[in-house]
Every structure is written in C-alpha cells, then in structure tokens.
Amino acid sequence: FIFHNFSLLQMADRDYAKITSMKGLKACLMCRLIKNEKAFKVDGCENCGKDFQIKDGTTSHYEGMIFITKPQESWVARWNRLTDVVPGCYCIKILGDKYD
C-alpha cells in the first residue's frame, strides 16, 4: 500500500501535515518526524527544537509511515514510543547509519 500524495489535513482547526509529494521527504533521526527539506529549514523539528541541524539530523533512509493525530491517546503511538511528540507523520524505522 503506497501513498502517492498527502493533502492538508485539518482536525480541530489545526493543520497537521502538508505533504504533497513523496519526493524529498526526510525523517528526523531523533524523533522520526517526516517532513520535506523546506519544512525542516523553515520550522526545524517541532519535537527536537529549532536549533537542530538538517544535514546531521535527518535522513531519507527510513521505512514505513504512520500519521498520528492524538499521540497521548493512540495505541499506535504507544507501540512506536511516540506519545510525547507533536501530531504529524512519522516513520516506523530509521534504516542503518545513513546520514544525508
């Protein structure tokens, strides 16, 4: 099952994700948040802080995607140890020591 496009998802008057293409997506190495490079440059990582470095802190080598809207209530978030994160799209697994 492959997602080709995500659109803006609005829940409770909050924008959670704006991923319009699967190209150029990167995952934060610390919290596994997935965003495009431009979004990381503008906002940094909402979980890890704005001082985080895109070059050393993200990778495009990851596996699987989950979208979490209510981390504190989600069993999927608990299973993936993602209960203390902002709502958004997360990878399931970072692959190897691939930095880019």
PDB file of N, CA and C in Angstrom:
ATOM      1  N   PHE A   1       0.848  -1.169   0.000  1.00  0.00           N
ATOM      2  CA  PHE A   1       0.000   0.000   0.000  1.00  0.00           C
ATOM      3  C   PHE A   1       0.891   1.229   0.000  1.00  0.00           C
ATOM      4  N   ILE A   2       0.864   2.020  -1.049  1.00  0.00           N
ATOM      5  CA  ILE A   2       1.740   3.183  -1.184  1.00  0.00           C
ATOM      6  C   ILE A   2       0.900   4.444  -1.276  1.00  0.00           C
ATOM      7  N   PHE A   3       1.282   5.446  -0.475  1.00  0.00           N
ATOM      8  CA  PHE A   3       0.625   6.743  -0.548  1.00  0.00           C
ATOM      9  C   PHE A   3       1.349   7.574  -1.591  1.00  0.00           C
ATOM     10  N   HIS A   4       0.621   8.104  -2.554  1.00  0.00           N
ATOM     11  CA  HIS A   4       1.258   8.945  -3.552  1.00  0.00           C
ATOM     12  C   HIS A   4       1.213  10.413  -3.160  1.00  0.00           C
ATOM     13  N   ASN A   5       0.156  10.831  -2.520  1.00  0.00           N
ATOM     14  CA  ASN A   5       0.032  12.228  -2.111  1.00  0.00           C
ATOM     15  C   ASN A   5      -0.689  12.323  -0.778  1.00  0.00           C
ATOM     16  N   PHE A   6      -0.239  13.235   0.025  1.00  0.00           N
ATOM     17  CA  PHE A   6      -0.970  13.625   1.216  1.00  0.00           C
ATOM     18  C   PHE A   6      -1.505  15.011   0.923  1.00  0.00           C
ATOM     19  N   SER A   7      -2.604  15.365   1.474  1.00  0.00           N
ATOM     20  CA  SER A   7      -3.081  16.736   1.352  1.00  0.00           C
ATOM     21  C   SER A   7      -3.167  17.318   2.745  1.00  0.00           C
ATOM     22  N   LEU A   8      -3.477  18.574   2.808  1.00  0.00           N
ATOM     23  CA  LEU A   8      -3.570  19.248   4.088  1.00  0.00           C
ATOM     24  C   LEU A   8      -4.689  18.623   4.898  1.00  0.00           C
ATOM     25  N   LEU A   9      -4.353  18.130   6.054  1.00  0.00           N
ATOM     26  CA  LEU A   9      -5.336  17.502   6.928  1.00  0.00           C
ATOM     27  C   LEU A   9      -5.637  18.466   8.057  1.00  0.00           C
ATOM     28  N   GLN A  10      -6.882  18.837   8.179  1.00  0.00           N
ATOM     29  CA  GLN A  10      -7.266  19.754   9.237  1.00  0.00           C
ATOM     30  C   GLN A  10      -8.159  19.033  10.232  1.00  0.00           C
ATOM     31  N   MET A  11      -7.744  19.072  11.472  1.00  0.00           N
ATOM     32  CA  MET A  11      -8.550  18.499  12.532  1.00  0.00           C
ATOM     33  C   MET A  11      -8.491  19.470  13.700  1.00  0.00           C
ATOM     34  N   ALA A  12      -9.620  19.767  14.265  1.00  0.00           N
ATOM     35  CA  ALA A  12      -9.704  20.671  15.410  1.00  0.00           C
ATOM     36  C   ALA A  12      -9.040  22.014  15.105  1.00  0.00           C
ATOM     37  N   ASP A  13      -9.282  22.540  13.909  1.00  0.00           N
ATOM     38  CA  ASP A  13      -8.757  23.837  13.485  1.00  0.00           C
ATOM     39  C   ASP A  13      -7.237  23.918  13.530  1.00  0.00           C
ATOM     40  N   ARG A  14      -6.562  22.819  13.328  1.00  0.00           N
ATOM     41  CA  ARG A  14      -5.104  22.828  13.320  1.00  0.00           C
ATOM     42  C   ARG A  14      -4.609  22.074  12.093  1.00  0.00           C
ATOM     43  N   ASP A  15      -3.605  22.608  11.420  1.00  0.00           N
ATOM     44  CA  ASP A  15      -3.018  21.950  10.269  1.00  0.00           C
ATOM     45  C   ASP A  15      -1.943  20.983  10.771  1.00  0.00           C
ATOM     46  N   TYR A  16      -2.094  19.705  10.476  1.00  0.00           N
ATOM     47  CA  TYR A  16      -1.141  18.720  10.956  1.00  0.00           C
ATOM     48  C   TYR A  16      -0.065  18.370   9.942  1.00  0.00           C
ATOM     49  N   ALA A  17      -0.416  18.305   8.688  1.00  0.00           N
ATOM     50  CA  ALA A  17       0.583  17.869   7.719  1.00  0.00           C
ATOM     51  C   ALA A  17       0.292  18.474   6.363  1.00  0.00           C
ATOM     52  N   LYS A  18       1.345  18.819   5.700  1.00  0.00           N
ATOM     53  CA  LYS A  18       1.193  19.271   4.331  1.00  0.00           C
ATOM     54  C   LYS A  18       2.295  18.614   3.523  1.00  0.00           C
ATOM     55  N   ILE A  19       2.049  17.379   3.179  1.00  0.00           N
ATOM     56  CA  ILE A  19       2.974  16.619   2.360  1.00  0.00           C
ATOM     57  C   ILE A  19       2.251  16.392   1.045  1.00  0.00           C
ATOM     58  N   THR A  20       2.718  17.066   0.009  1.00  0.00           N
ATOM     59  CA  THR A  20       2.028  16.976  -1.271  1.00  0.00           C
ATOM     60  C   THR A  20       2.733  16.051  -2.246  1.00  0.00           C
ATOM     61  N   SER A  21       3.925  15.598  -1.894  1.00  0.00           N
ATOM     62  CA  SER A  21       4.671  14.694  -2.756  1.00  0.00           C
ATOM     63  C   SER A  21       5.530  13.788  -1.884  1.00  0.00           C
ATOM     64  N   MET A  22       5.766  12.586  -2.350  1.00  0.00           N
ATOM     65  CA  MET A  22       6.626  11.664  -1.612  1.00  0.00           C
ATOM     66  C   MET A  22       8.102  11.916  -1.897  1.00  0.00           C
ATOM     67  N   LYS A  23       8.396  12.775  -2.865  1.00  0.00           N
ATOM     68  CA  LYS A  23       9.785  13.083  -3.197  1.00  0.00           C
ATOM     69  C   LYS A  23      10.359  14.059  -2.173  1.00  0.00           C
ATOM     70  N   GLY A  24      11.601  13.844  -1.834  1.00  0.00           N
ATOM     71  CA  GLY A  24      12.319  14.779  -0.975  1.00  0.00           C
ATOM     72  C   GLY A  24      11.937  14.737   0.490  1.00  0.00           C
ATOM     73  N   LEU A  25      11.239  13.709   0.932  1.00  0.00           N
ATOM     74  CA  LEU A  25      10.877  13.618   2.349  1.00  0.00           C
ATOM     75  C   LEU A  25      12.057  13.123   3.162  1.00  0.00           C
ATOM     76  N   LYS A  26      12.184  13.666   4.361  1.00  0.00           N
ATOM     77  CA  LYS A  26      13.252  13.271   5.264  1.00  0.00           C
ATOM     78  C   LYS A  26      12.652  13.012   6.641  1.00  0.00           C
ATOM     79  N   ALA A  27      13.322  12.172   7.394  1.00  0.00           N
ATOM     80  CA  ALA A  27      12.888  11.866   8.756  1.00  0.00           C
ATOM     81  C   ALA A  27      13.934  12.380   9.738  1.00  0.00           C
ATOM     82  N   CYS A  28      13.475  12.948  10.836  1.00  0.00           N
ATOM     83  CA  CYS A  28      14.370  13.372  11.914  1.00  0.00           C
ATOM     84  C   CYS A  28      14.961  12.116  12.544  1.00  0.00           C
ATOM     85  N   LEU A  29      16.272  12.106  12.734  1.00  0.00           N
ATOM     86  CA  LEU A  29      16.931  10.934  13.301  1.00  0.00           C
ATOM     87  C   LEU A  29      16.591  10.726  14.775  1.00  0.00           C
ATOM     88  N   MET A  30      16.203  11.771  15.466  1.00  0.00           N
ATOM     89  CA  MET A  30      15.899  11.643  16.897  1.00  0.00           C
ATOM     90  C   MET A  30      14.457  11.199  17.152  1.00  0.00           C
ATOM     91  N   CYS A  31      13.493  11.870  16.530  1.00  0.00           N
ATOM     92  CA  CYS A  31      12.085  11.600  16.846  1.00  0.00           C
ATOM     93  C   CYS A  31      11.322  10.923  15.712  1.00  0.00           C
ATOM     94  N   ARG A  32      11.913  10.830  14.522  1.00  0.00           N
ATOM     95  CA  ARG A  32      11.356  10.167  13.336  1.00  0.00           C
ATOM     96  C   ARG A  32      10.237  10.954  12.644  1.00  0.00           C
ATOM     97  N   LEU A  33      10.085  12.245  12.952  1.00  0.00           N
ATOM     98  CA  LEU A  33       9.113  13.101  12.265  1.00  0.00           C
ATOM     99  C   LEU A  33       9.494  13.206  10.798  1.00  0.00           C
ATOM    100  N   ILE A  34       8.509  13.066   9.906  1.00  0.00           N
ATOM    101  CA  ILE A  34       8.754  13.150   8.468  1.00  0.00           C
ATOM    102  C   ILE A  34       8.206  14.467   7.924  1.00  0.00           C
ATOM    103  N   LYS A  35       9.078  15.191   7.226  1.00  0.00           N
ATOM    104  CA  LYS A  35       8.691  16.427   6.545  1.00  0.00           C
ATOM    105  C   LYS A  35       9.586  16.569   5.322  1.00  0.00           C
ATOM    106  N   ASN A  36       9.252  17.529   4.452  1.00  0.00           N
ATOM    107  CA  ASN A  36      10.173  17.781   3.343  1.00  0.00           C
ATOM    108  C   ASN A  36      11.291  18.703   3.837  1.00  0.00           C
ATOM    109  N   GLU A  37      12.338  18.798   3.045  1.00  0.00           N
ATOM    110  CA  GLU A  37      13.515  19.557   3.464  1.00  0.00           C
ATOM    111  C   GLU A  37      13.192  21.030   3.717  1.00  0.00           C
ATOM    112  N   LYS A  38      12.342  21.604   2.878  1.00  0.00           N
ATOM    113  CA  LYS A  38      11.964  23.003   3.041  1.00  0.00           C
ATOM    114  C   LYS A  38      11.272  23.234   4.384  1.00  0.00           C
ATOM    115  N   ALA A  39      10.388  22.339   4.767  1.00  0.00           N
ATOM    116  CA  ALA A  39       9.690  22.470   6.051  1.00  0.00           C
ATOM    117  C   ALA A  39      10.662  22.364   7.218  1.00  0.00           C
ATOM    118  N   PHE A  40      11.660  21.471   7.120  1.00  0.00           N
ATOM    119  CA  PHE A  40      12.676  21.377   8.169  1.00  0.00           C
ATOM    120  C   PHE A  40      13.498  22.660   8.235  1.00  0.00           C
ATOM    121  N   LYS A  41      13.799  23.272   7.063  1.00  0.00           N
ATOM    122  CA  LYS A  41      14.572  24.521   7.053  1.00  0.00           C
ATOM    123  C   LYS A  41      13.795  25.667   7.686  1.00  0.00           C
ATOM    124  N   VAL A  42      12.502  25.739   7.412  1.00  0.00           N
ATOM    125  CA  VAL A  42      11.672  26.827   7.922  1.00  0.00           C
ATOM    126  C   VAL A  42      11.357  26.661   9.406  1.00  0.00           C
ATOM    127  N   ASP A  43      10.909  25.467   9.787  1.00  0.00           N
ATOM    128  CA  ASP A  43      10.418  25.248  11.150  1.00  0.00           C
ATOM    129  C   ASP A  43      11.344  24.445  12.040  1.00  0.00           C
ATOM    130  N   GLY A  44      12.377  23.844  11.489  1.00  0.00           N
ATOM    131  CA  GLY A  44      13.186  22.932  12.279  1.00  0.00           C
ATOM    132  C   GLY A  44      12.360  21.696  12.604  1.00  0.00           C
ATOM    133  N   CYS A  45      12.688  21.040  13.668  1.00  0.00           N
ATOM    134  CA  CYS A  45      11.911  19.888  14.125  1.00  0.00           C
ATOM    135  C   CYS A  45      11.115  20.313  15.346  1.00  0.00           C
ATOM    136  N   GLU A  46       9.802  20.201  15.261  1.00  0.00           N
ATOM    137  CA  GLU A  46       8.934  20.642  16.358  1.00  0.00           C
ATOM    138  C   GLU A  46       9.155  19.842  17.638  1.00  0.00           C
ATOM    139  N   ASN A  47       9.661  18.643  17.528  1.00  0.00           N
ATOM    140  CA  ASN A  47       9.920  17.830  18.714  1.00  0.00           C
ATOM    141  C   ASN A  47      11.303  18.068  19.295  1.00  0.00           C
ATOM    142  N   CYS A  48      12.281  18.329  18.438  1.00  0.00           N
ATOM    143  CA  CYS A  48      13.677  18.403  18.864  1.00  0.00           C
ATOM    144  C   CYS A  48      14.210  19.832  19.021  1.00  0.00           C
ATOM    145  N   GLY A  49      13.459  20.824  18.586  1.00  0.00           N
ATOM    146  CA  GLY A  49      13.887  22.206  18.726  1.00  0.00           C
ATOM    147  C   GLY A  49      14.378  22.804  17.427  1.00  0.00           C
ATOM    148  N   LYS A  50      14.358  24.129  17.362  1.00  0.00           N
ATOM    149  CA  LYS A  50      14.727  24.831  16.131  1.00  0.00           C
ATOM    150  C   LYS A  50      16.223  24.826  15.866  1.00  0.00           C
ATOM    151  N   ASP A  51      17.047  24.541  16.861  1.00  0.00           N
ATOM    152  CA  ASP A  51      18.492  24.556  16.670  1.00  0.00           C
ATOM    153  C   ASP A  51      19.018  23.282  16.017  1.00  0.00           C
ATOM    154  N   PHE A  52      18.152  22.368  15.753  1.00  0.00           N
ATOM    155  CA  PHE A  52      18.568  21.101  15.187  1.00  0.00           C
ATOM    156  C   PHE A  52      19.072  21.304  13.759  1.00  0.00           C
ATOM    157  N   GLN A  53      20.074  20.531  13.363  1.00  0.00           N
ATOM    158  CA  GLN A  53      20.724  20.676  12.059  1.00  0.00           C
ATOM    159  C   GLN A  53      20.120  19.711  11.036  1.00  0.00           C
ATOM    160  N   ILE A  54      19.683  20.237   9.900  1.00  0.00           N
ATOM    161  CA  ILE A  54      19.059  19.407   8.874  1.00  0.00           C
ATOM    162  C   ILE A  54      20.051  18.377   8.332  1.00  0.00           C
ATOM    163  N   LYS A  55      21.260  18.812   8.033  1.00  0.00           N
ATOM    164  CA  LYS A  55      22.237  17.919   7.413  1.00  0.00           C
ATOM    165  C   LYS A  55      22.576  16.735   8.315  1.00  0.00           C
ATOM    166  N   ASP A  56      22.809  16.989   9.582  1.00  0.00           N
ATOM    167  CA  ASP A  56      23.214  15.927  10.503  1.00  0.00           C
ATOM    168  C   ASP A  56      22.031  15.293  11.240  1.00  0.00           C
ATOM    169  N   GLY A  57      20.857  15.905  11.144  1.00  0.00           N
ATOM    170  CA  GLY A  57      19.730  15.428  11.939  1.00  0.00           C
ATOM    171  C   GLY A  57      18.614  14.762  11.177  1.00  0.00           C
ATOM    172  N   THR A  58      18.763  14.618   9.842  1.00  0.00           N
ATOM    173  CA  THR A  58      17.699  13.990   9.063  1.00  0.00           C
ATOM    174  C   THR A  58      18.270  12.940   8.111  1.00  0.00           C
ATOM    175  N   THR A  59      17.398  12.082   7.654  1.00  0.00           N
ATOM    176  CA  THR A  59      17.781  11.070   6.678  1.00  0.00           C
ATOM    177  C   THR A  59      16.595  10.776   5.762  1.00  0.00           C
ATOM    178  N   SER A  60      16.907  10.348   4.573  1.00  0.00           N
ATOM    179  CA  SER A  60      15.850   9.908   3.655  1.00  0.00           C
ATOM    180  C   SER A  60      15.770   8.384   3.626  1.00  0.00           C
ATOM    181  N   HIS A  61      16.543   7.732   4.477  1.00  0.00           N
ATOM    182  CA  HIS A  61      16.586   6.274   4.547  1.00  0.00           C
ATOM    183  C   HIS A  61      15.757   5.800   5.740  1.00  0.00           C
ATOM    184  N   TYR A  62      14.482   5.582   5.485  1.00  0.00           N
ATOM    185  CA  TYR A  62      13.577   5.129   6.544  1.00  0.00           C
ATOM    186  C   TYR A  62      12.557   4.172   5.952  1.00  0.00           C
ATOM    187  N   GLU A  63      11.823   3.536   6.837  1.00  0.00           N
ATOM    188  CA  GLU A  63      10.856   2.530   6.407  1.00  0.00           C
ATOM    189  C   GLU A  63       9.509   2.802   7.063  1.00  0.00           C
ATOM    190  N   GLY A  64       8.451   2.741   6.286  1.00  0.00           N
ATOM    191  CA  GLY A  64       7.090   2.858   6.795  1.00  0.00           C
ATOM    192  C   GLY A  64       6.720   4.256   7.249  1.00  0.00           C
ATOM    193  N   MET A  65       5.423   4.523   7.250  1.00  0.00           N
ATOM    194  CA  MET A  65       4.915   5.822   7.688  1.00  0.00           C
ATOM    195  C   MET A  65       3.632   5.615   8.487  1.00  0.00           C
ATOM    196  N   ILE A  66       3.513   6.396   9.555  1.00  0.00           N
ATOM    197  CA  ILE A  66       2.265   6.427  10.314  1.00  0.00           C
ATOM    198  C   ILE A  66       1.908   7.883  10.546  1.00  0.00           C
ATOM    199  N   PHE A  67       0.632   8.164  10.612  1.00  0.00           N
ATOM    200  CA  PHE A  67       0.175   9.518  10.872  1.00  0.00           C
ATOM    201  C   PHE A  67      -0.518   9.519  12.221  1.00  0.00           C
ATOM    202  N   ILE A  68      -0.015  10.327  13.135  1.00  0.00           N
ATOM    203  CA  ILE A  68      -0.539  10.353  14.492  1.00  0.00           C
ATOM    204  C   ILE A  68      -1.192  11.702  14.752  1.00  0.00           C
ATOM    205  N   THR A  69      -2.473  11.685  15.090  1.00  0.00           N
ATOM    206  CA  THR A  69      -3.188  12.927  15.381  1.00  0.00           C
ATOM    207  C   THR A  69      -3.335  13.181  16.878  1.00  0.00           C
ATOM    208  N   LYS A  70      -3.418  12.115  17.662  1.00  0.00           N
ATOM    209  CA  LYS A  70      -3.557  12.250  19.126  1.00  0.00           C
ATOM    210  C   LYS A  70      -2.565  11.303  19.803  1.00  0.00           C
ATOM    211  N   PRO A  71      -1.306  11.741  19.927  1.00  0.00           N
ATOM    212  CA  PRO A  71      -0.260  10.853  20.439  1.00  0.00           C
ATOM    213  C   PRO A  71      -0.548  10.265  21.822  1.00  0.00           C
ATOM    214  N   GLN A  72      -1.148  11.029  22.705  1.00  0.00           N
ATOM    215  CA  GLN A  72      -1.411  10.545  24.061  1.00  0.00           C
ATOM    216  C   GLN A  72      -2.494   9.476  24.112  1.00  0.00           C
ATOM    217  N   GLU A  73      -3.377   9.449  23.119  1.00  0.00           N
ATOM    218  CA  GLU A  73      -4.498   8.510  23.125  1.00  0.00           C
ATOM    219  C   GLU A  73      -4.295   7.319  22.191  1.00  0.00           C
ATOM    220  N   SER A  74      -3.308   7.362  21.347  1.00  0.00           N
ATOM    221  CA  SER A  74      -3.143   6.367  20.289  1.00  0.00           C
ATOM    222  C   SER A  74      -2.342   5.150  20.742  1.00  0.00           C
ATOM    223  N   TRP A  75      -2.895   3.957  20.521  1.00  0.00           N
ATOM    224  CA  TRP A  75      -2.132   2.745  20.832  1.00  0.00           C
ATOM    225  C   TRP A  75      -0.984   2.585  19.844  1.00  0.00           C
ATOM    226  N   VAL A  76      -1.161   3.066  18.618  1.00  0.00           N
ATOM    227  CA  VAL A  76      -0.080   3.006  17.626  1.00  0.00           C
ATOM    228  C   VAL A  76       1.089   3.874  18.079  1.00  0.00           C
ATOM    229  N   ALA A  77       0.794   5.050  18.618  1.00  0.00           N
ATOM    230  CA  ALA A  77       1.845   5.928  19.144  1.00  0.00           C
ATOM    231  C   ALA A  77       2.555   5.261  20.328  1.00  0.00           C
ATOM    232  N   ARG A  78       1.786   4.636  21.223  1.00  0.00           N
ATOM    233  CA  ARG A  78       2.400   3.941  22.366  1.00  0.00           C
ATOM    234  C   ARG A  78       3.303   2.807  21.872  1.00  0.00           C
ATOM    235  N   TRP A  79       2.813   2.024  20.932  1.00  0.00           N
ATOM    236  CA  TRP A  79       3.572   0.887  20.405  1.00  0.00           C
ATOM    237  C   TRP A  79       4.885   1.354  19.780  1.00  0.00           C
ATOM    238  N   ASN A  80       4.874   2.507  19.115  1.00  0.00           N
ATOM    239  CA  ASN A  80       6.060   3.054  18.453  1.00  0.00           C
ATOM    240  C   ASN A  80       6.837   4.036  19.321  1.00  0.00           C
ATOM    241  N   ARG A  81       6.461   4.138  20.582  1.00  0.00           N
ATOM    242  CA  ARG A  81       7.114   5.049  21.545  1.00  0.00           C
ATOM    243  C   ARG A  81       7.099   6.495  21.056  1.00  0.00           C
ATOM    244  N   LEU A  82       5.923   6.925  20.620  1.00  0.00           N
ATOM    245  CA  LEU A  82       5.750   8.277  20.091  1.00  0.00           C
ATOM    246  C   LEU A  82       4.618   9.011  20.816  1.00  0.00           C
ATOM    247  N   THR A  83       4.519   8.870  22.125  1.00  0.00           N
ATOM    248  CA  THR A  83       3.429   9.507  22.863  1.00  0.00           C
ATOM    249  C   THR A  83       3.749  10.950  23.261  1.00  0.00           C
ATOM    250  N   ASP A  84       5.017  11.330  23.266  1.00  0.00           N
ATOM    251  CA  ASP A  84       5.408  12.692  23.676  1.00  0.00           C
ATOM    252  C   ASP A  84       5.869  13.523  22.486  1.00  0.00           C
ATOM    253  N   VAL A  85       5.175  13.397  21.367  1.00  0.00           N
ATOM    254  CA  VAL A  85       5.534  14.120  20.153  1.00  0.00           C
ATOM    255  C   VAL A  85       4.358  14.964  19.680  1.00  0.00           C
ATOM    256  N   VAL A  86       4.638  15.889  18.771  1.00  0.00           N
ATOM    257  CA  VAL A  86       3.565  16.677  18.164  1.00  0.00           C
ATOM    258  C   VAL A  86       2.841  15.799  17.139  1.00  0.00           C
ATOM    259  N   PRO A  87       1.571  16.041  16.902  1.00  0.00           N
ATOM    260  CA  PRO A  87       0.862  15.288  15.860  1.00  0.00           C
ATOM    261  C   PRO A  87       1.550  15.480  14.510  1.00  0.00           C
ATOM    262  N   GLY A  88       1.587  14.421  13.719  1.00  0.00           N
ATOM    263  CA  GLY A  88       2.207  14.505  12.404  1.00  0.00           C
ATOM    264  C   GLY A  88       2.492  13.150  11.818  1.00  0.00           C
ATOM    265  N   CYS A  89       3.300  13.144  10.785  1.00  0.00           N
ATOM    266  CA  CYS A  89       3.670  11.931  10.065  1.00  0.00           C
ATOM    267  C   CYS A  89       5.036  11.471  10.572  1.00  0.00           C
ATOM    268  N   TYR A  90       5.155  10.179  10.906  1.00  0.00           N
ATOM    269  CA  TYR A  90       6.378   9.625  11.476  1.00  0.00           C
ATOM    270  C   TYR A  90       6.764   8.358  10.733  1.00  0.00           C
ATOM    271  N   CYS A  91       8.069   8.112  10.655  1.00  0.00           N
ATOM    272  CA  CYS A  91       8.499   6.845  10.065  1.00  0.00           C
ATOM    273  C   CYS A  91       8.497   5.785  11.158  1.00  0.00           C
ATOM    274  N   ILE A  92       8.402   4.559  10.739  1.00  0.00           N
ATOM    275  CA  ILE A  92       8.383   3.454  11.688  1.00  0.00           C
ATOM    276  C   ILE A  92       9.796   3.058  12.087  1.00  0.00           C
ATOM    277  N   LYS A  93      10.731   3.149  11.134  1.00  0.00           N
ATOM    278  CA  LYS A  93      12.095   2.699  11.408  1.00  0.00           C
ATOM    279  C   LYS A  93      13.100   3.480  10.577  1.00  0.00           C
ATOM    280  N   ILE A  94      14.173   3.927  11.217  1.00  0.00           N
ATOM    281  CA  ILE A  94      15.308   4.532  10.519  1.00  0.00           C
ATOM    282  C   ILE A  94      16.204   3.380  10.068  1.00  0.00           C
ATOM    283  N   LEU A  95      16.631   3.417   8.816  1.00  0.00           N
ATOM    284  CA  LEU A  95      17.441   2.328   8.274  1.00  0.00           C
ATOM    285  C   LEU A  95      18.923   2.624   8.401  1.00  0.00           C
ATOM    286  N   GLY A  96      19.653   1.800   9.136  1.00  0.00           N
ATOM    287  CA  GLY A  96      21.104   1.878   9.248  1.00  0.00           C
ATOM    288  C   GLY A  96      21.619   3.208   9.742  1.00  0.00           C
ATOM    289  N   ASP A  97      22.856   3.496   9.435  1.00  0.00           N
ATOM    290  CA  ASP A  97      23.508   4.747   9.813  1.00  0.00           C
ATOM    291  C   ASP A  97      23.631   5.645   8.600  1.00  0.00           C
ATOM    292  N   LYS A  98      22.552   5.796   7.857  1.00  0.00           N
ATOM    293  CA  LYS A  98      22.567   6.552   6.607  1.00  0.00           C
ATOM    294  C   LYS A  98      22.244   8.022   6.881  1.00  0.00           C
ATOM    295  N   TYR A  99      23.244   8.864   6.854  1.00  0.00           N
ATOM    296  CA  TYR A  99      23.034  10.291   7.011  1.00  0.00           C
ATOM    297  C   TYR A  99      23.134  10.940   5.640  1.00  0.00           C
ATOM    298  N   ASP A 100      22.234  11.903   5.371  1.00  0.00           N
ATOM    299  CA  ASP A 100      22.352  12.649   4.118  1.00  0.00           C
ATOM    300  C   ASP A 100      21.729  14.018   4.252  1.00  0.00           C
TER     301      ASP A 100
END
